[in-house]
XYZ file of C-alpha atoms in Angstrom:
698
model
C 0.003 -0.015 0.113
C 1.351 3.374 -0.905
C 2.367 5.687 1.943
C 0.688 9.285 1.355
C 2.822 12.511 2.141
C 1.028 15.592 3.508
C 1.839 18.819 1.834
C 3.714 20.033 4.917
C 6.164 17.008 4.694
C 6.638 17.720 0.756
C 7.319 21.323 1.543
C 9.688 20.371 4.314
C 11.738 17.797 2.204
C 12.153 20.806 -0.678
C 13.446 22.813 2.210
C 16.021 20.395 3.142
C 17.027 19.882 -0.452
C 17.736 23.531 -0.770
C 18.919 24.477 2.657
C 22.621 24.957 1.324
C 21.222 27.810 -1.120
C 18.921 29.434 1.479
C 21.499 29.856 3.982
C 23.868 31.390 1.282
C 20.869 33.711 0.361
C 20.459 34.368 3.909
C 23.873 35.914 4.294
C 23.978 37.705 0.954
C 20.431 39.587 2.436
C 22.406 40.657 5.564
C 24.748 42.459 3.421
C 22.059 43.596 1.173
C 20.284 45.103 4.431
C 23.336 46.834 5.153
C 23.511 48.936 2.046
C 20.025 49.496 0.998
C 17.347 51.485 3.306
C 14.381 49.441 4.748
C 11.021 50.337 5.168
C 10.229 50.730 8.962
C 7.547 48.059 8.706
C 10.279 45.591 7.252
C 12.456 46.835 9.908
C 9.632 45.671 12.427
C 9.611 42.305 10.970
C 13.357 42.030 11.084
C 13.802 43.011 14.672
C 10.896 40.734 15.668
C 12.721 37.944 13.980
C 15.888 38.529 15.489
C 14.188 38.269 19.054
C 12.583 35.104 18.281
C 15.684 33.462 16.584
C 18.043 34.406 19.624
C 15.138 33.033 21.853
C 15.013 29.536 19.928
C 18.816 29.443 20.189
C 18.801 30.005 23.793
C 16.246 27.295 24.400
C 18.305 24.843 22.268
C 21.114 25.184 24.483
C 19.288 24.053 27.538
C 17.903 20.818 25.847
C 21.199 19.692 24.403
C 23.080 16.842 26.499
C 26.217 17.558 24.949
C 27.858 20.415 23.019
C 28.419 18.444 19.829
C 24.565 18.405 19.463
C 25.291 22.191 18.719
C 28.220 22.175 17.001
C 27.263 24.636 14.621
C 26.871 27.434 17.470
C 30.270 29.160 16.677
C 29.518 29.789 13.109
C 25.844 30.920 13.954
C 26.980 33.262 16.540
C 28.790 35.305 14.037
C 25.908 35.147 11.748
C 23.530 36.587 14.280
C 26.103 39.055 15.326
C 26.434 40.014 11.851
C 22.604 40.160 11.277
C 22.128 42.508 14.635
C 24.814 45.187 13.247
C 23.047 45.330 9.927
C 19.759 46.084 11.816
C 21.340 48.406 14.073
C 22.915 50.242 10.689
C 19.048 50.261 9.173
C 17.473 51.385 12.212
C 20.099 54.148 12.455
C 19.716 55.145 9.018
C 15.911 55.582 9.541
C 16.327 57.382 13.167
C 18.740 59.845 11.744
C 16.881 60.597 8.429
C 13.230 60.341 9.539
C 13.314 60.648 13.126
C 11.372 57.264 13.512
C 12.385 53.711 12.892
C 8.955 51.555 13.060
C 6.744 50.742 15.944
C 8.829 48.022 17.791
C 11.600 50.610 18.549
C 9.016 53.068 19.400
C 7.151 50.799 21.775
C 10.313 49.971 23.561
C 11.257 53.353 23.895
C 7.866 54.361 25.281
C 6.312 51.125 26.967
C 9.562 49.661 28.162
C 11.343 52.575 29.627
C 7.896 54.189 30.502
C 8.815 57.031 28.145
C 11.727 58.482 30.408
C 14.942 58.278 28.515
C 17.020 58.816 31.456
C 15.434 55.566 32.541
C 16.049 53.957 29.463
C 19.745 54.713 29.215
C 20.171 53.434 32.233
C 18.614 50.004 31.684
C 20.540 49.866 28.284
C 23.803 50.839 30.034
C 23.065 47.818 32.539
C 22.022 45.208 29.985
C 25.267 46.085 28.091
C 27.582 46.163 31.026
C 25.759 42.502 32.059
C 26.495 41.247 28.513
C 29.732 42.532 28.280
C 31.489 42.266 31.340
C 29.809 39.191 33.099
C 28.141 36.837 30.551
C 30.821 37.518 27.443
C 33.790 37.444 29.618
C 32.887 34.414 31.528
C 31.608 32.409 28.507
C 34.954 33.373 26.525
C 37.322 32.374 29.623
C 35.306 29.282 29.754
C 35.733 28.283 26.399
C 39.491 29.241 26.403
C 39.971 26.822 29.483
C 37.956 24.391 28.032
C 39.817 24.447 24.497
C 43.214 23.996 26.433
C 42.328 21.132 28.499
C 40.693 19.081 25.568
C 43.741 19.533 23.575
C 45.939 18.382 26.470
C 43.555 15.581 27.144
C 43.624 14.203 23.585
C 46.571 12.200 23.601
C 45.238 10.149 27.173
C 41.457 10.001 25.645
C 42.723 8.554 21.967
C 45.200 5.778 23.758
C 42.050 5.004 26.219
C 40.273 4.452 23.083
C 43.129 2.353 21.168
C 43.304 0.034 24.502
C 39.724 -0.554 24.530
C 40.040 -1.191 20.883
C 42.902 -3.378 21.326
C 41.142 -5.075 24.444
C 37.843 -5.946 22.136
C 35.582 -3.867 24.287
C 34.752 -1.913 21.168
C 34.843 -2.583 17.449
C 36.931 -0.622 14.769
C 33.945 1.342 13.486
C 32.934 2.559 17.489
C 36.922 3.491 17.920
C 36.625 5.804 14.633
C 33.628 7.430 15.878
C 35.015 8.129 19.345
C 38.121 9.379 17.665
C 36.172 11.578 15.674
C 34.318 13.116 18.408
C 37.277 14.183 20.402
C 38.426 15.753 17.660
C 35.059 17.858 17.178
C 35.151 18.630 20.681
C 38.722 20.324 20.493
C 37.349 22.276 17.262
C 34.175 23.240 19.025
C 35.785 24.840 21.933
C 38.454 26.583 19.903
C 35.867 27.804 17.853
C 34.032 29.235 20.942
C 36.928 30.672 22.298
C 37.680 32.999 18.843
C 33.465 33.444 18.556
C 33.149 34.964 22.102
C 35.204 37.626 20.760
C 32.460 38.609 18.658
C 30.169 38.808 21.132
C 32.120 41.299 22.987
C 32.667 43.552 19.858
C 29.141 43.661 19.332
C 28.451 45.189 22.948
C 31.203 47.461 22.114
C 29.897 48.365 18.742
C 26.034 48.917 20.436
C 27.346 51.515 23.007
C 29.042 53.038 20.217
C 26.243 53.207 17.941
C 23.933 54.563 20.518
C 26.393 57.733 21.337
C 26.637 58.289 17.804
C 22.865 58.123 17.372
C 22.331 60.457 20.169
C 25.127 63.246 18.992
C 24.330 62.773 15.252
C 20.343 63.147 16.175
C 20.922 66.343 18.084
C 22.942 67.759 15.429
C 20.367 66.665 12.335
C 17.379 67.789 14.574
C 18.567 71.329 15.385
C 20.320 72.327 12.461
C 18.394 70.287 9.706
C 15.084 70.020 11.264
C 14.813 73.149 13.205
C 13.632 71.597 16.335
C 13.994 73.172 19.937
C 17.197 71.388 21.581
C 15.317 69.605 24.384
C 12.817 68.102 22.040
C 15.601 66.888 19.728
C 17.520 65.491 22.434
C 14.533 63.795 23.974
C 13.145 62.757 20.639
C 16.290 61.035 19.288
C 17.356 59.787 22.789
C 14.231 57.929 22.918
C 14.492 56.609 19.815
C 18.332 55.423 20.336
C 17.486 53.824 23.517
C 14.753 51.524 21.987
C 16.779 50.606 19.132
C 19.441 49.677 21.763
C 17.105 47.812 23.914
C 15.604 46.070 20.788
C 19.286 45.094 19.628
C 20.872 44.184 23.236
C 17.837 41.778 24.163
C 18.812 39.289 21.409
C 22.059 39.823 21.783
C 21.742 38.963 25.842
C 19.964 35.931 24.823
C 22.589 34.511 22.342
C 25.378 35.636 24.929
C 23.501 33.461 27.584
C 23.003 30.567 25.067
C 26.851 30.607 24.368
C 27.481 30.688 28.376
C 25.318 27.874 28.941
C 26.533 25.550 26.060
C 30.268 26.089 27.054
C 29.432 25.561 30.758
C 27.418 22.487 30.159
C 29.524 19.124 31.144
C 28.880 16.045 29.073
C 25.616 14.464 30.198
C 22.873 12.307 29.085
C 20.076 14.552 30.076
C 18.851 18.027 29.311
C 19.730 21.156 31.769
C 16.251 21.127 33.213
C 16.357 17.247 34.181
C 20.236 17.535 35.316
C 18.919 20.774 37.444
C 15.897 19.111 39.140
C 17.909 16.036 39.796
C 21.238 17.616 41.327
C 19.454 20.682 42.958
C 16.974 18.453 44.688
C 19.086 15.237 45.200
C 19.721 16.112 48.849
C 16.462 16.775 50.848
C 18.280 17.484 54.118
C 19.809 20.294 52.814
C 16.358 21.822 51.731
C 15.462 21.040 55.008
C 18.061 23.075 56.948
C 17.287 26.008 54.592
C 13.638 25.799 55.593
C 14.678 26.179 59.089
C 17.096 28.902 58.660
C 14.235 30.865 56.765
C 11.971 30.352 59.532
C 14.468 31.728 62.060
C 15.357 34.864 60.248
C 11.376 35.452 59.813
C 11.299 35.540 63.449
C 13.937 38.363 63.453
C 11.849 41.613 64.627
C 13.748 43.865 61.801
C 12.801 41.421 59.134
C 9.372 40.975 57.401
C 7.898 37.834 58.807
C 5.411 37.099 55.887
C 7.924 36.362 52.741
C 10.341 34.253 55.029
C 7.479 32.271 56.444
C 6.127 31.691 52.984
C 9.365 30.393 51.817
C 10.001 28.408 54.899
C 6.985 26.292 54.209
C 7.352 25.847 50.870
C 10.928 24.396 51.242
C 9.801 22.386 54.353
C 7.056 20.930 52.234
C 9.587 19.953 49.400
C 12.144 18.494 51.342
C 9.311 15.972 53.108
C 7.823 15.049 49.751
C 11.353 14.334 48.710
C 12.657 12.484 51.771
C 9.138 10.361 51.438
C 10.021 9.466 47.936
C 13.538 8.150 48.830
C 12.078 5.906 51.241
C 9.679 4.450 48.748
C 12.761 3.855 46.354
C 14.693 1.860 48.813
C 11.469 -0.131 49.762
C 11.043 -0.967 46.338
C 14.533 -1.939 45.747
C 15.027 -4.116 48.946
C 11.630 -6.101 47.674
C 13.330 -6.671 44.300
C 16.466 -7.743 45.915
C 14.460 -10.110 48.233
C 12.645 -11.425 45.577
C 15.694 -12.227 43.418
C 17.143 -13.823 46.380
C 14.045 -16.205 46.618
C 14.618 -16.939 43.227
C 18.223 -18.573 43.876
C 20.122 -15.623 43.306
C 22.080 -13.233 45.269
C 21.433 -9.320 46.123
C 23.223 -7.369 43.171
C 23.042 -10.146 40.836
C 21.527 -9.424 37.388
C 20.703 -11.318 34.040
C 22.997 -9.054 32.026
C 25.755 -9.399 34.368
C 25.371 -13.335 33.980
C 25.170 -13.494 30.361
C 28.508 -11.236 30.174
C 30.334 -13.787 32.557
C 29.215 -16.523 30.280
C 30.904 -14.913 27.103
C 33.918 -16.599 25.722
C 36.513 -14.654 23.940
C 37.862 -16.158 20.885
C 41.242 -15.073 21.743
C 42.832 -13.321 24.696
C 45.849 -13.047 26.657
C 46.132 -12.956 30.516
C 48.963 -10.941 31.838
C 50.983 -11.090 35.435
C 51.203 -7.680 37.377
C 54.660 -7.358 36.237
C 53.621 -7.534 32.688
C 51.354 -4.785 33.152
C 53.926 -2.250 32.255
C 54.093 -3.393 28.638
C 50.648 -2.027 28.002
C 51.382 1.523 29.526
C 52.564 3.702 27.046
C 53.289 6.248 29.845
C 55.839 3.749 31.019
C 57.243 3.208 27.605
C 54.863 0.178 26.928
C 53.856 -0.460 23.339
C 52.251 -3.889 23.424
C 48.904 -2.805 22.246
C 50.091 -0.669 19.419
C 52.061 -3.772 18.288
C 49.106 -6.226 18.822
C 47.079 -3.934 16.429
C 49.838 -4.013 13.810
C 50.276 -7.666 14.256
C 46.459 -8.287 13.085
C 47.030 -5.936 10.123
C 50.349 -7.948 9.286
C 48.447 -11.207 9.515
C 45.602 -10.015 7.467
C 48.034 -8.353 4.741
C 50.307 -11.720 4.445
C 47.716 -14.514 4.953
C 44.391 -13.185 4.743
C 44.015 -14.198 8.658
C 41.071 -12.170 10.081
C 41.738 -11.876 13.497
C 39.296 -10.151 15.861
C 40.196 -7.709 18.689
C 42.233 -9.729 21.292
C 41.272 -8.894 24.593
C 43.874 -8.201 27.277
C 43.410 -9.046 30.789
C 45.465 -8.415 34.034
C 45.434 -11.745 36.010
C 46.410 -11.229 39.664
C 46.497 -15.386 40.318
C 49.294 -15.754 37.625
C 52.794 -15.399 38.849
C 53.810 -11.987 38.078
C 56.047 -12.332 35.006
C 54.051 -14.858 33.096
C 51.631 -14.355 30.410
C 48.764 -16.982 29.131
C 47.340 -17.096 25.532
C 43.743 -18.621 25.449
C 41.565 -19.477 22.856
C 37.795 -19.738 23.399
C 38.636 -19.832 27.290
C 41.180 -22.559 26.937
C 45.237 -22.038 27.626
C 47.151 -22.936 24.625
C 50.447 -21.440 25.613
C 51.977 -19.591 28.368
C 55.768 -18.295 28.984
C 57.404 -15.964 31.639
C 58.905 -12.438 30.733
C 61.493 -10.499 32.369
C 60.484 -6.632 31.990
C 63.383 -4.584 31.232
C 65.453 -7.558 30.069
C 66.126 -8.436 26.640
C 65.992 -12.187 25.246
C 69.405 -13.212 23.270
C 69.210 -15.997 20.699
C 72.348 -17.656 19.753
C 73.045 -17.450 15.921
C 75.136 -19.701 13.731
C 77.898 -17.464 14.029
C 77.533 -17.117 18.016
C 80.574 -19.013 19.964
C 80.694 -17.155 23.206
C 78.410 -17.793 26.066
C 76.367 -14.764 27.668
C 75.839 -14.359 31.551
C 72.127 -14.151 32.132
C 69.160 -16.293 32.773
C 68.893 -19.041 30.790
C 65.794 -20.092 29.052
C 64.066 -21.301 26.001
C 62.375 -18.893 23.720
C 58.631 -19.707 23.487
C 57.811 -20.133 19.759
C 60.353 -22.236 18.436
C 62.087 -23.848 21.648
C 65.632 -22.539 20.785
C 68.027 -21.851 23.624
C 68.111 -18.562 24.932
C 69.372 -16.004 27.836
C 67.682 -13.180 29.475
C 70.381 -10.365 29.667
C 69.782 -6.698 31.260
C 70.063 -3.602 29.019
C 73.605 -2.986 29.825
C 74.479 -6.360 27.889
C 72.722 -5.373 24.649
C 75.010 -3.864 22.588
C 77.873 -6.850 23.822
C 75.474 -9.611 22.850
C 74.689 -7.946 19.438
C 78.409 -7.624 19.035
C 78.756 -11.305 19.487
C 75.980 -12.090 16.787
C 73.451 -12.464 19.080
C 69.656 -11.943 18.034
C 68.733 -9.592 20.895
C 64.799 -8.864 21.205
C 62.794 -7.141 23.995
C 60.066 -8.615 25.859
C 57.173 -7.352 24.060
C 58.604 -8.655 20.647
C 59.020 -11.900 22.459
C 55.440 -11.820 23.292
C 53.977 -10.912 19.733
C 56.340 -13.282 17.615
C 54.498 -16.306 20.230
C 51.040 -14.719 19.706
C 51.627 -14.346 15.868
C 52.812 -18.115 15.566
C 49.678 -19.094 17.920
C 47.581 -17.276 15.703
C 48.843 -19.048 12.607
C 48.795 -22.729 14.149
C 45.171 -22.305 15.170
C 44.025 -19.740 12.436
C 41.431 -22.427 11.510
C 39.902 -22.182 14.779
C 39.480 -18.686 14.790
C 37.703 -18.456 11.702
C 34.225 -18.472 12.691
C 31.033 -18.266 10.183
C 31.053 -14.604 11.562
C 34.206 -13.933 10.357
C 33.652 -15.823 6.741
C 30.514 -13.660 6.433
C 32.566 -10.501 6.856
C 35.115 -11.751 4.291
C 32.397 -12.612 1.801
C 30.812 -9.175 2.352
C 34.411 -7.783 1.512
C 34.458 -9.676 -1.693
C 30.747 -8.950 -2.544
C 31.675 -5.019 -2.947
C 34.672 -5.973 -5.509
C 33.221 -9.025 -7.338
C 29.730 -9.491 -6.731
C 29.131 -11.871 -9.369
C 31.293 -14.584 -7.597
C 29.319 -14.299 -4.467
C 25.920 -14.280 -6.371
C 26.755 -17.447 -8.240
C 28.430 -19.311 -5.217
C 26.544 -18.256 -2.175
C 23.945 -20.011 -1.562
C 22.881 -21.647 -4.596
C 26.068 -23.928 -4.959
C 27.436 -23.897 -1.210
C 26.001 -22.365 1.756
C 28.427 -20.263 4.359
C 29.117 -23.173 6.556
C 30.744 -25.271 3.476
C 32.650 -22.411 2.379
C 33.929 -22.132 5.970
C 35.185 -25.714 6.206
C 36.975 -25.164 3.008
C 38.997 -21.876 4.122
C 39.556 -23.948 7.494
C 41.294 -26.642 5.632
C 43.447 -24.208 3.955
C 44.451 -22.550 7.140
C 44.910 -25.605 8.809
C 47.804 -26.287 6.698
C 49.102 -22.450 6.760
C 47.785 -21.906 3.242
C 47.158 -18.127 2.899
C 43.548 -17.368 2.125
C 44.334 -13.612 0.765
C 43.192 -14.293 -2.531
C 39.563 -14.833 -1.908
C 38.168 -14.009 -5.309
C 40.500 -17.106 -6.762
C 39.258 -19.081 -3.888
C 35.599 -18.271 -4.302
C 35.803 -18.972 -8.048
C 37.256 -22.232 -7.856
C 34.808 -23.430 -5.589
C 31.834 -21.944 -7.710
C 33.310 -23.862 -10.816
C 33.752 -27.192 -8.935
C 31.071 -27.083 -6.039
C 28.271 -27.568 -8.646
C 29.630 -31.185 -9.398
C 30.872 -32.272 -5.687
C 30.000 -31.186 -2.217
C 32.806 -32.983 -0.772
C 34.822 -30.725 1.335
C 38.016 -32.411 1.109
C 37.922 -32.646 -2.766
C 36.893 -29.120 -2.818
C 39.713 -28.046 -0.372
C 42.306 -29.976 -2.870
C 40.884 -28.094 -5.780
C 41.070 -25.107 -4.370
C 44.811 -25.691 -3.200
C 45.677 -26.428 -6.975
C 44.613 -22.768 -7.676
C 46.431 -21.391 -5.337
C 49.646 -23.204 -6.431
C 51.627 -20.275 -6.981
C 50.794 -18.941 -3.438
C 51.553 -22.200 -2.164
C 54.836 -22.535 -3.675
C 55.914 -19.028 -2.851
C 56.204 -19.953 0.675
C 58.807 -22.296 0.277
C 61.092 -21.903 -2.935
C 64.505 -20.598 -2.109
C 66.507 -17.626 -3.280
C 67.572 -19.761 -6.706
C 63.729 -20.308 -7.423
C 63.882 -23.887 -6.516
C 61.614 -25.872 -4.533
C 63.768 -28.572 -2.754
C 61.534 -31.551 -1.974
C 61.849 -35.091 -0.830
C 59.443 -37.586 -2.962
C 57.426 -40.453 -1.813
C 58.042 -44.177 -3.145
C 55.201 -45.030 -5.695
C 54.726 -48.214 -3.359
C 54.556 -46.500 -0.659
C 51.724 -44.387 -1.820
C 50.069 -47.500 -3.065
C 49.923 -48.995 0.425
C 48.259 -45.640 2.029
C 45.738 -45.613 -0.852
C 44.890 -49.056 -0.330
C 44.292 -48.565 3.285
C 41.853 -45.885 2.881
C 38.631 -46.125 4.712
C 35.376 -43.889 4.311
C 34.084 -42.350 7.293
C 31.557 -39.380 8.197
C 34.555 -36.788 8.390
C 36.165 -38.063 5.192
C 38.905 -40.491 3.982
C 41.639 -41.898 6.591
C 44.259 -44.137 5.992
C 43.967 -47.240 8.500
C 47.394 -49.059 8.381
C 49.266 -51.779 10.864
C 50.690 -50.235 13.795
C 54.208 -51.745 12.309
C 53.866 -49.943 9.245
C 52.497 -46.741 10.426
C 55.324 -46.547 12.824
C 57.736 -47.180 9.906
C 56.421 -44.226 8.094
C 56.487 -41.844 10.781
C 59.752 -42.735 11.604
C 60.704 -41.987 8.066
C 59.076 -38.746 7.969
C 61.079 -38.127 11.301
C 64.501 -38.729 9.736
C 63.242 -36.547 6.985
C 62.596 -33.302 9.293
C 66.010 -33.974 10.961
C 67.765 -33.906 7.563
C 66.220 -30.886 6.593
C 66.659 -28.849 9.617
C 70.646 -29.872 9.553
C 70.546 -28.430 5.739
C 68.663 -25.047 7.380
C 65.480 -25.741 4.850
C 61.799 -26.309 5.348
C 61.130 -29.966 4.886
C 58.684 -29.987 1.876
C 57.109 -33.745 0.977
C 56.033 -34.202 -2.908
C 53.443 -36.550 -3.738
C 50.629 -37.626 -6.157
C 47.339 -35.916 -5.906
C 45.461 -38.627 -4.805
C 47.947 -39.505 -1.756
C 48.427 -36.051 -0.247
C 45.594 -35.685 1.774
C 45.825 -39.262 3.087
C 49.533 -38.783 3.801
C 48.782 -35.562 5.405
C 46.187 -37.069 7.740
C 48.482 -40.002 8.805
C 51.366 -37.267 9.781
C 49.384 -34.425 11.099
C 49.222 -35.407 14.576
C 52.701 -36.192 14.965
C 54.190 -33.926 12.675
C 51.955 -30.872 12.362
C 54.304 -28.409 10.564
C 55.274 -31.084 8.036
C 54.361 -29.489 4.405
C 52.877 -32.133 1.747
C 52.605 -31.038 -1.737
C 50.894 -32.672 -4.626
C 52.399 -32.604 -8.097
C 49.450 -30.545 -9.269
C 50.084 -27.809 -6.564
C 53.836 -27.187 -8.177
C 53.250 -24.038 -10.284
C 54.726 -24.308 -14.042
C 57.400 -21.786 -13.651
C 59.062 -23.282 -10.592
C 62.051 -25.630 -10.714
C 61.643 -28.785 -8.435
C 64.939 -30.594 -7.472
C 64.531 -33.851 -5.205
C 66.699 -34.327 -2.181
C 65.728 -37.519 -0.968
C 62.858 -40.162 -1.157
C 60.612 -41.660 1.577
C 60.073 -45.198 1.353
C 59.589 -48.347 3.722
C 63.003 -49.251 3.201
C 64.481 -47.635 6.261
C 67.957 -48.027 4.547
C-alpha cells in the first residue's frame, strides 16, 4: 500500500533539499540590508525575527545533552552578530534621516522604559555591562580553558580508545567515531574561544552606535530639522534607547546561550533534568534551609510573611523528597528479596550473568609485572604492536583476527602471560620486563651471562640479559629482542597455528561481504545456490589448517563456484582450491635460486596408503598396521631431521590422490610437515629432489 505524504512533509523535503542555497542567500540578504534602506514596517519584522531566533537558540542550548549536538553554534554566533549589526545600521539610517524607526523601536522607547529616556539609558547601560563584563567575558574564559584542557587530554583519550579497541571492548567503527568526536570537541571549544570575541565586539559596537545616534540626532534635529534642542534630545534619545534595547535583548539571549553551552558538562540529560536531579538530590539540605528561613522570619527587623512562606514551601518540598526516597529504597529492597528467593544473590543481574558466560575467541592474560608493557606512559607499546600484528596477518595470509582482549590476572605469577583460545589455555611463557632475550645464531660462539631459558615460539635456547649487556650481545652475533617482541612473535605463531579455529562463520560472512563489494558476480553465483556459508567456512579452515594463505579470496570463491556444482565433498573442494593457489603455496617454500627442494614419496608407499583408505563421516582416513604406520612416521622424522641440518623447511612431494591421506597420517605427530601434490607446483618453478621416503629404512 502506498504511503501518502502530507503537503507539509513535501514542503519540508524541498526545504531540506535546498537548505545550502537558502543559507547562502540569507547571508547575502544581511549584506544587502546594510547597504539598501529598509522600510520601517520591514524593519519591525526583521527585529521581531531577531528576538524570536535568539530565544530559540537559547532554548536549544538548554535541551542539548552535549556540546556537539549544537556544534554549528560558533558559526551561528557570527551570523547572528552580523545580522544584529546590519539591523543597527538600518535603524540608525531611519532614526537619523526620518526621526522614526518603526513601531517596535518606538514601543520599546515608550512602554518598556516608561517614556523616560534617562531610565532607558540606565537600563540599556546595565544590560550592556551584564552582557559585556559578566556573560561574554565568562563564556570566553570558559571556552578558552575548555579548549586548552581538551587539547591536553586528547592524547590520553585516544590512547584509552586504542586500549579499548585492542582489548575487544569496542569495534573498529566505534573507535573511529570516538576519535572523531574527540577531535570535534577540541575544534568546537577552540572555535567558541574565538567566537566569544564577536559578542564582545558586538557589545562595544552597540555602545558606540548609541552615542553616535544621540549626537548625530542632536545635530540633525537642531540644525537641519529646526527642532528645539530639548525636543531633539528627547526624541532621538528615546528612539536610540529603544533601538539599543531591541538589539541588546537578542544579543543578551545569544550570549546567555553561549555561556550555557560551554559550561554544560557531558551528560545524558537536558539542563532541566540535571538541574532537578542534582539540586533536589539532598532533601536534608532543603530542610535545613527551611529552618534557617523560619529563624530569619522571627527576627523583628525583617518582614515575617515572605520568610514564612518560603520556609513552608522549602519544608514541604523537603518532606516530599524524603518520602520519595524511602519509597525507592523499599522498592529496591523488595526486588532484592524477590531475587534472593529465586535463587540469586542480591546485586546479581541477568545481564551480568550473560556477560560472564561470554567466551573470548582470543585473549591474553598477563601477570602483575607485565602490566607495564601495556602502559604507554612507561614506554609500553604492546597494544600498538598487537594492532600492527593483526593488520600484518590480514595483509600476509588473509587471516581475520578479531580484537584481542588483554586481561590482568592477579592469580598468575607476576612475570607470566597466558594465551587462551575460546577460554582454554594454549600457551604460556615467563618474561622479564626490562631485560632482553638473546638468541644464539650460527656464528655465536661465546656464552652470555644471564638467565638461561628457551624462547617460546620455536623452543630455541636463549638467555635473558640486562639492557647493559645488549650491545655486547649484538657484537657477539646474538639476536636480541625485547620482552614485547617475544610475546608478539609467540602470539603470531599461535594465531597462525590455530587460524582455522579462529575463523568462525561471522568472520567468513565479513570476508564474503568484502568480496561482494568488488566481485559481486562471484558471490551471487556461489552463495547460497552452490555452497552455503558453513561449507565455505570448512574449505577456508582446511586451507588455514595447513597454513595456506587465504588472501586471494576471489580465486578461492571462483574455484568453489566451478567445482561446487559437481561435488559437495569438502576435502575434494579443498584440494581443487589448493591447486588454484599453486603459486601462492609454492612461494612460501622456494629458495633464493627459485627452486623448490623436495622429498619425494616411493610409489609403493603411496599405493599402500591408498589401499588402506577407509571412508568415514569426516572423510577418508588411512588405516594401517601399527608396525607399518610407525615405520612410515619414523621415515618422516628422519626427513625432518635432515632438513633441519640443511637449514631448509621440509617439503614432501607426492601424487594428488595420496597427498591428503598422507597428511592425515602425519598431522598429529608432525603438524608442521608440508606435503604438496604434483598439481600444486606452479609451472615456472624448478623442482629438485633431495631424497625419497619409502618403507625401506636404509
